[in-house]
Short mmCIF file of C-alpha atoms in Angstrom, two decimals:
data_model
loop_
_atom_site.label_atom_id
_atom_site.label_comp_id
_atom_site.label_asym_id
_atom_site.label_seq_id
_atom_site.Cartn_x
_atom_site.Cartn_y
_atom_site.Cartn_z
CA UNK V 1245 7.62 -2.32 -26.38
CA UNK V 1246 6.11 0.63 -28.19
CA UNK V 1247 8.27 3.70 -28.75
CA UNK V 1248 5.33 5.83 -27.63
CA UNK V 1249 2.96 5.65 -24.68
CA UNK V 1250 -0.50 6.90 -23.89
CA UNK V 1251 -0.61 9.08 -20.79
CA UNK V 1252 -3.31 11.07 -19.00
CA UNK V 1253 -2.55 14.79 -18.82
CA UNK V 1254 -3.95 17.77 -16.92
CA UNK V 1255 -3.25 21.48 -17.07
CA UNK V 1256 -3.51 24.44 -14.72
CA UNK V 1257 -6.96 25.29 -16.06
CA UNK V 1258 -8.31 21.96 -14.79
CA UNK V 1259 -8.61 20.22 -18.15
CA UNK V 1260 -7.90 16.48 -18.51
CA UNK V 1261 -7.10 14.50 -21.66
CA UNK V 1262 -5.18 11.48 -22.93
CA UNK V 1263 -2.06 12.22 -25.00
CA UNK V 1264 0.71 10.30 -26.74
CA UNK V 1265 4.36 10.75 -25.75
CA UNK V 1266 7.69 9.09 -26.29
CA UNK V 1267 8.17 6.14 -23.94
CA UNK V 1268 10.85 7.10 -21.40
CA UNK V 1269 13.87 5.00 -20.47
CA UNK V 1270 14.35 4.05 -16.80
CA UNK V 1271 16.95 5.95 -14.79
CA UNK V 1272 19.36 4.30 -12.35
CA UNK V 1273 17.39 2.42 -9.69
CA UNK V 1274 14.15 2.41 -11.68
CA UNK V 1275 11.93 -0.24 -13.25
CA UNK V 1276 10.28 0.23 -16.63
CA UNK V 1277 6.74 -1.07 -16.19
CA UNK V 1278 4.28 -1.99 -18.90
CA UNK V 1279 1.23 -0.74 -17.04
CA UNK V 1280 -1.94 -2.81 -17.07
CA UNK V 1281 -4.07 -0.67 -14.72
CA UNK V 1282 -3.96 2.54 -12.70
CA UNK V 1283 -6.38 3.90 -10.10
CA UNK V 1284 -7.52 7.51 -9.77
CA UNK V 1285 -7.50 9.26 -6.41
CA UNK V 1286 -10.76 11.25 -6.17
CA UNK V 1287 -9.31 13.37 -3.36
CA UNK V 1288 -5.65 14.15 -3.96
CA UNK V 1289 -5.70 14.11 -7.76
CA UNK V 1290 -9.15 15.35 -8.69
CA UNK V 1291 -9.47 17.69 -5.73
CA UNK V 1292 -6.58 19.62 -7.26
CA UNK V 1293 -8.33 19.65 -10.62
CA UNK V 1294 -11.48 21.11 -9.06
CA UNK V 1295 -9.49 23.83 -7.33
CA UNK V 1296 -7.82 24.76 -10.63
CA UNK V 1297 -11.20 25.04 -12.29
CA UNK V 1298 -12.35 27.42 -9.59
CA UNK V 1299 -9.20 29.53 -10.01
CA UNK V 1300 -7.91 28.74 -13.52
CA UNK V 1301 -4.24 29.17 -14.26
CA UNK V 1302 -2.25 29.02 -17.47
CA UNK V 1303 -3.72 26.29 -19.69
CA UNK V 1304 -0.33 25.86 -21.38
CA UNK V 1305 1.13 24.57 -18.09
CA UNK V 1306 0.47 20.85 -18.39
CA UNK V 1307 1.80 17.66 -16.91
CA UNK V 1308 1.18 13.93 -16.72
CA UNK V 1309 -0.49 12.80 -13.52
CA UNK V 1310 -1.24 9.67 -11.54
CA UNK V 1311 0.54 8.01 -8.61
CA UNK V 1312 -0.58 4.40 -8.32
CA UNK V 1313 -0.51 1.64 -10.93
CA UNK V 1314 0.27 -2.01 -11.64
CA UNK V 1315 1.79 -3.97 -14.50
CA UNK V 1316 4.78 -6.04 -15.60
CA UNK V 1317 8.50 -5.24 -15.44
CA UNK V 1318 9.90 -5.01 -18.97
CA UNK V 1319 13.16 -3.20 -18.18
CA UNK V 1320 15.33 -1.97 -15.33
CA UNK V 1321 18.41 0.09 -14.74
CA UNK V 1322 20.98 -0.19 -11.94
CA UNK V 1323 20.78 -2.30 -8.81
CA UNK V 1324 17.19 -3.60 -8.85
CA UNK V 1325 18.11 -7.22 -8.24
CA UNK V 1326 15.00 -8.10 -6.21
CA UNK V 1327 12.97 -7.69 -9.43
CA UNK V 1328 13.23 -9.65 -12.67
CA UNK V 1329 11.94 -8.98 -16.16
CA UNK V 1330 8.41 -10.40 -16.29
CA UNK V 1331 7.59 -9.80 -12.61
CA UNK V 1332 4.11 -8.44 -11.93
CA UNK V 1333 4.52 -5.35 -9.77
CA UNK V 1334 2.51 -2.55 -8.21
CA UNK V 1335 4.15 0.87 -8.23
CA UNK V 1336 3.48 4.19 -6.55
CA UNK V 1337 4.70 7.75 -6.41
CA UNK V 1338 3.72 11.11 -7.85
CA UNK V 1339 5.47 11.70 -11.17
CA UNK V 1340 6.38 8.00 -11.39
CA UNK V 1341 3.37 5.64 -11.25
CA UNK V 1342 1.45 7.62 -13.84
CA UNK V 1343 -1.82 6.92 -15.60
CA UNK V 1344 0.13 5.71 -18.62
CA UNK V 1345 0.73 2.60 -20.70
CA UNK V 1346 4.42 2.65 -19.66
CA UNK V 1347 5.96 4.14 -16.52
CA UNK V 1348 9.39 4.37 -14.89
CA UNK V 1349 9.14 3.82 -11.12
CA UNK V 1350 11.93 3.68 -8.48
CA UNK V 1351 12.26 0.08 -7.36
CA UNK V 1352 11.79 0.82 -3.64
CA UNK V 1353 8.38 2.25 -4.56
CA UNK V 1354 7.39 -1.10 -6.09
CA UNK V 1355 6.34 -4.48 -4.73
CA UNK V 1356 5.63 -7.84 -6.34
CA UNK V 1357 1.97 -8.71 -6.85
CA UNK V 1358 0.80 -12.08 -5.48
CA UNK V 1359 -0.57 -14.43 -8.14
CA UNK V 1360 -4.16 -14.24 -6.88
CA UNK V 1361 -4.32 -10.41 -6.89
CA UNK V 1362 -5.58 -8.78 -10.08
CA UNK V 1363 -3.80 -5.81 -11.60
CA UNK V 1364 -6.94 -3.71 -11.11
CA UNK V 1365 -6.78 -4.41 -7.37
CA UNK V 1366 -3.02 -3.93 -7.10
CA UNK V 1367 -3.28 -0.58 -8.90
CA UNK V 1368 -4.68 0.86 -5.64
CA UNK V 1369 -1.34 0.27 -3.88
CA UNK V 1370 -0.48 3.90 -3.06
CA UNK V 1371 -3.91 4.50 -1.54
CA UNK V 1372 -3.89 1.16 0.29
CA UNK V 1373 -0.46 1.77 1.84
CA UNK V 1374 -1.50 5.29 2.88
CA UNK V 1375 -4.50 3.86 4.72
CA UNK V 1376 -2.32 1.16 6.28
CA UNK V 1377 0.14 3.78 7.53
CA UNK V 1378 -2.73 5.78 9.07
CA UNK V 1379 -3.92 2.73 11.01
CA UNK V 1380 -0.35 2.02 12.12
CA UNK V 1381 0.05 5.64 13.27
CA UNK V 1382 -3.19 5.34 15.22
CA UNK V 1383 -1.79 2.38 17.20
CA UNK V 1384 -5.12 0.62 16.77
CA UNK V 1385 -5.42 -2.59 18.76
CA UNK V 1386 -7.80 -5.54 18.99
CA UNK V 1387 -11.08 -4.68 20.69
CA UNK V 1388 -10.81 -0.91 20.28
CA UNK V 1389 -13.60 1.26 18.92
CA UNK V 1390 -12.68 3.37 15.90
CA UNK V 1391 -14.57 6.00 13.91
CA UNK V 1392 -13.56 6.86 10.33
CA UNK V 1393 -14.72 10.26 9.03
CA UNK V 1394 -14.84 10.17 5.22
CA UNK V 1395 -15.48 6.97 3.29
CA UNK V 1396 -13.61 7.75 0.10
CA UNK V 1397 -11.06 5.18 -1.02
CA UNK V 1398 -8.70 5.99 1.87
CA UNK V 1399 -11.49 5.80 4.42
CA UNK V 1400 -12.77 2.53 2.97
CA UNK V 1401 -9.33 0.95 3.15
CA UNK V 1402 -8.64 2.33 6.63
CA UNK V 1403 -11.96 0.88 7.82
CA UNK V 1404 -11.12 -2.56 6.47
CA UNK V 1405 -7.57 -2.55 7.85
CA UNK V 1406 -8.75 -1.38 11.28
CA UNK V 1407 -11.18 -4.30 11.33
CA UNK V 1408 -8.35 -6.65 10.36
CA UNK V 1409 -6.47 -5.27 13.39
CA UNK V 1410 -9.42 -6.37 15.54
CA UNK V 1411 -11.20 -3.03 16.00
CA UNK V 1412 -14.92 -2.27 15.86
CA UNK V 1413 -15.48 0.42 13.25
CA UNK V 1414 -18.05 3.15 12.57
CA UNK V 1415 -17.83 5.02 9.25
CA UNK V 1416 -19.20 8.52 8.61
CA UNK V 1417 -20.06 10.05 5.24
CA UNK V 1418 -22.78 11.92 3.35
CA UNK V 1419 -22.85 9.92 0.10
CA UNK V 1420 -25.12 6.84 0.00
CA UNK V 1421 -22.85 5.09 -2.52
CA UNK V 1422 -19.88 5.23 -0.16
CA UNK V 1423 -21.95 4.16 2.84
CA UNK V 1424 -23.28 1.19 0.88
CA UNK V 1425 -19.78 0.16 -0.23
CA UNK V 1426 -18.56 0.26 3.39
CA UNK V 1427 -21.50 -1.87 4.53
CA UNK V 1428 -20.91 -4.43 1.78
CA UNK V 1429 -17.21 -4.58 2.76
CA UNK V 1430 -18.15 -5.43 6.36
CA UNK V 1431 -17.89 -2.22 8.37
CA UNK V 1432 -19.71 -2.53 11.69
CA UNK V 1433 -21.83 0.57 11.14
CA UNK V 1434 -22.05 3.21 8.40
CA UNK V 1435 -23.80 6.47 9.29
CA UNK V 1436 -25.07 9.15 6.94
CA UNK V 1437 -24.22 12.30 8.90
CA UNK V 1438 -26.63 14.32 6.74
CA UNK V 1439 -29.45 12.39 8.37
CA UNK V 1440 -28.15 11.08 11.69
CA UNK V 1441 -26.08 12.52 14.52
CA UNK V 1442 -23.45 9.85 15.27
CA UNK V 1443 -22.60 11.14 18.74
CA UNK V 1444 -25.60 9.59 20.60
CA UNK V 1445 -24.91 6.27 18.85
CA UNK V 1446 -21.47 6.06 20.47
CA UNK V 1447 -22.77 5.00 23.89
CA UNK V 1448 -24.57 1.94 22.56
CA UNK V 1449 -21.94 1.03 19.94
CA UNK V 1450 -19.05 1.08 22.42
CA UNK V 1451 -21.06 -0.35 25.34
CA UNK V 1452 -20.44 2.80 27.30
CA UNK V 1453 -16.67 3.01 26.78
CA UNK V 1454 -16.50 5.69 24.10
CA UNK V 1455 -14.39 5.65 20.96
CA UNK V 1456 -10.69 4.98 21.35
CA UNK V 1457 -9.55 6.44 18.04
CA UNK V 1458 -10.80 8.44 15.08
CA UNK V 1459 -9.36 8.86 11.59
CA UNK V 1460 -10.09 11.87 9.39
CA UNK V 1461 -9.73 10.62 5.83
CA UNK V 1462 -10.65 13.60 3.66
CA UNK V 1463 -9.27 17.00 2.72
CA UNK V 1464 -10.55 20.54 3.12
CA UNK V 1465 -12.14 22.04 6.22
CA UNK V 1466 -12.47 19.20 8.72
CA UNK V 1467 -13.19 21.25 11.86
CA UNK V 1468 -16.72 19.89 12.28
CA UNK V 1469 -15.51 16.29 11.80
CA UNK V 1470 -12.76 16.88 14.36
CA UNK V 1471 -15.29 18.23 16.86
CA UNK V 1472 -17.61 15.32 16.17
CA UNK V 1473 -14.89 12.74 16.72
CA UNK V 1474 -13.73 14.48 19.89
CA UNK V 1475 -17.26 14.29 21.27
CA UNK V 1476 -17.34 10.55 20.50
CA UNK V 1477 -14.07 9.77 22.30
CA UNK V 1478 -13.81 8.39 25.84
CA UNK V 1479 -14.51 10.74 28.73
CA UNK V 1480 -12.37 10.49 31.86
CA UNK V 1481 -13.86 10.96 35.34
CA UNK V 1482 -12.31 14.44 35.38
CA UNK V 1483 -14.47 15.26 32.30
CA UNK V 1484 -11.47 15.45 29.94
CA UNK V 1485 -11.67 13.62 26.63
CA UNK V 1486 -9.14 10.86 25.98
CA UNK V 1487 -8.11 9.00 22.85
CA UNK V 1488 -6.39 9.51 19.53
CA UNK V 1489 -7.32 11.34 16.33
CA UNK V 1490 -5.34 10.54 13.18
CA UNK V 1491 -5.41 12.95 10.25
CA UNK V 1492 -4.49 11.31 6.94
CA UNK V 1493 -6.39 13.52 4.49
CA UNK V 1494 -5.20 17.01 3.61
CA UNK V 1495 -7.47 18.53 6.24
CA UNK V 1496 -7.50 21.97 7.81
CA UNK V 1497 -8.75 22.17 11.39
CA UNK V 1498 -9.38 25.06 13.77
CA UNK V 1499 -9.66 23.95 17.38
CA UNK V 1500 -8.40 24.91 20.81
CA UNK V 1501 -5.90 22.72 22.63
CA UNK V 1502 -5.06 21.99 26.28
CA UNK V 1503 -8.29 22.12 28.29
CA UNK V 1504 -10.19 22.91 25.10
CA UNK V 1505 -9.29 19.54 23.63
CA UNK V 1506 -8.57 17.34 26.63
CA UNK V 1507 -5.91 14.64 26.80
CA UNK V 1508 -6.33 13.68 23.16
CA UNK V 1509 -3.39 12.72 20.95
CA UNK V 1510 -3.63 14.40 17.53
CA UNK V 1511 -1.54 12.41 15.06
CA UNK V 1512 -0.57 13.22 11.49
CA UNK V 1513 -0.13 10.29 9.10
CA UNK V 1514 1.95 11.39 6.12
CA UNK V 1515 1.50 9.38 2.95
CA UNK V 1516 2.73 5.77 2.83
CA UNK V 1517 5.30 5.88 5.63
CA UNK V 1518 9.03 6.63 5.81
CA UNK V 1519 10.93 6.75 2.54
CA UNK V 1520 8.52 8.33 0.10
CA UNK V 1521 10.04 11.57 -1.24
CA UNK V 1522 13.51 10.52 -0.08
CA UNK V 1523 15.07 10.12 -3.53
CA UNK V 1524 17.97 8.02 -2.21
CA UNK V 1525 15.58 5.60 -0.50
CA UNK V 1526 13.26 5.45 -3.49
CA UNK V 1527 16.07 4.46 -5.82
CA UNK V 1528 17.76 1.88 -3.61
CA UNK V 1529 19.07 3.08 -0.25
CA UNK V 1530 17.45 1.51 2.78
CA UNK V 1531 16.76 2.43 6.38
CA UNK V 1532 17.98 0.23 9.27
CA UNK V 1533 15.00 -2.06 10.04
CA UNK V 1534 15.68 -1.88 13.77
CA UNK V 1535 14.98 1.87 13.68
CA UNK V 1536 12.45 2.04 10.81
CA UNK V 1537 10.48 -1.22 10.85
CA UNK V 1538 7.76 -0.05 8.45
CA UNK V 1539 9.21 1.96 5.55
CA UNK V 1540 7.16 2.56 2.45
CA UNK V 1541 8.16 -0.59 0.55
CA UNK V 1542 7.28 -2.87 3.44
CA UNK V 1543 3.88 -1.15 3.68
CA UNK V 1544 3.38 -1.80 -0.03
CA UNK V 1545 4.23 -5.47 0.43
CA UNK V 1546 1.90 -5.83 3.40
CA UNK V 1547 -0.94 -4.09 1.56
CA UNK V 1548 -0.64 -6.60 -1.28
CA UNK V 1549 -0.47 -9.48 1.19
CA UNK V 1550 -3.69 -8.28 2.82
CA UNK V 1551 -5.32 -8.22 -0.62
CA UNK V 1552 -4.04 -11.73 -1.34
CA UNK V 1553 -5.39 -13.04 1.98
CA UNK V 1554 -8.81 -11.47 1.48
CA UNK V 1555 -8.36 -9.02 4.34
CA UNK V 1556 -8.39 -5.96 2.09
CA UNK V 1557 -11.24 -6.06 -0.41
CA UNK V 1558 -10.32 -3.70 -3.23
CA UNK V 1559 -13.03 -5.03 -5.52
CA UNK V 1560 -15.59 -3.60 -3.12
CA UNK V 1561 -14.48 -0.04 -3.88
CA UNK V 1562 -13.99 -0.40 -7.66
CA UNK V 1563 -17.03 1.05 -9.41
CA UNK V 1564 -15.66 1.72 -12.90
CA UNK V 1565 -12.99 0.18 -15.14
CA UNK V 1566 -12.50 2.19 -18.34
CA UNK V 1567 -9.93 2.35 -21.15
CA UNK V 1568 -7.26 5.02 -20.78
CA UNK V 1569 -8.70 6.79 -23.82
CA UNK V 1570 -11.84 7.49 -21.74
CA UNK V 1571 -9.92 8.90 -18.78
CA UNK V 1572 -11.32 12.42 -19.13
CA UNK V 1573 -14.93 11.22 -19.07
CA UNK V 1574 -14.28 8.94 -16.09
CA UNK V 1575 -12.63 11.76 -14.13
CA UNK V 1576 -15.54 14.03 -14.97
CA UNK V 1577 -17.92 11.45 -13.51
CA UNK V 1578 -15.99 11.45 -10.24
CA UNK V 1579 -15.92 15.25 -10.12
CA UNK V 1580 -19.50 16.00 -11.18
CA UNK V 1581 -21.44 13.04 -9.73
CA UNK V 1582 -19.45 11.68 -6.74
CA UNK V 1583 -22.39 9.54 -5.63
CA UNK V 1584 -22.13 7.51 -8.86
CA UNK V 1585 -18.47 6.44 -8.72
CA UNK V 1586 -15.63 5.88 -6.26
CA UNK V 1587 -12.83 3.53 -7.31
CA UNK V 1588 -12.12 4.32 -10.96
CA UNK V 1589 -9.47 2.24 -12.71
CA UNK V 1590 -7.93 2.96 -16.11
CA UNK V 1591 -7.25 -0.16 -18.14
CA UNK V 1592 -4.31 -0.04 -20.56
CA UNK V 1593 -5.18 -3.21 -22.49
#
């Protein structure tokens, strides 16, 4: 193990670069991972960078970033008995699963990678588990009709997982690259909302039933997407709309409720499920399975199983694999030309 690590940094002025730091030692309940790959989140991570560029802060305020990676366990501290040195693992968590050659990650935020899953695929684990949790929160069942607004990485994964659950899925976006990726991954219909109003398509797509559920998978002002999904939901004989809308992106929505919305369930899906940001859970405590059947670590394990079984196609969303030394340029591509890249992976080898 090297005494130093490469790590991707950002500051409050929105600048990104790769630096060299001392390799940290794991704390109690953590694994030391030799990272092979990490994936960038175009929304959560780079959305924050764009906002800082619009309103620059103090450039001296800098930090490592990244929250989803994959590699090999080379050290551990405390009670991490379910993992052994040499295990291939995927790790998640802001401040833990960094874009870095070495990272210390709490063991309940890690899961073993199946042999047939590549590190580049497994490095999406935080995003995959977030999408899985959104589908779980939406209570999506076989035969239902689902619309996904926003076909970034989260939306792509949510579309695939909803189809695995047996739903029929429409995806909405404005970027041809993302629409093409969704089509290649097997979505039932991908609609460019810059060119086509999806509302009239609902009648034919659902055979007159209307959509059962919608997922908003992007941040920022999502009022128009919310209104669009509401219009696509089922209509009861009393004219009220019925169905469910899940919000997994960091969206802001202005809309009336009660009669103004109808009998629609609005559901928030926070991150990867119960446990994330509970420091005791992250480092080893557990929740009673009878009360919390799907905590974060189980969602990580299931996400990797879906990848292994070919039910979650991560390769479909990976557009770029670049060395960590080229992280700044790769992030710039995502920020400046979003129709040219989506799933960007940093390779550490």
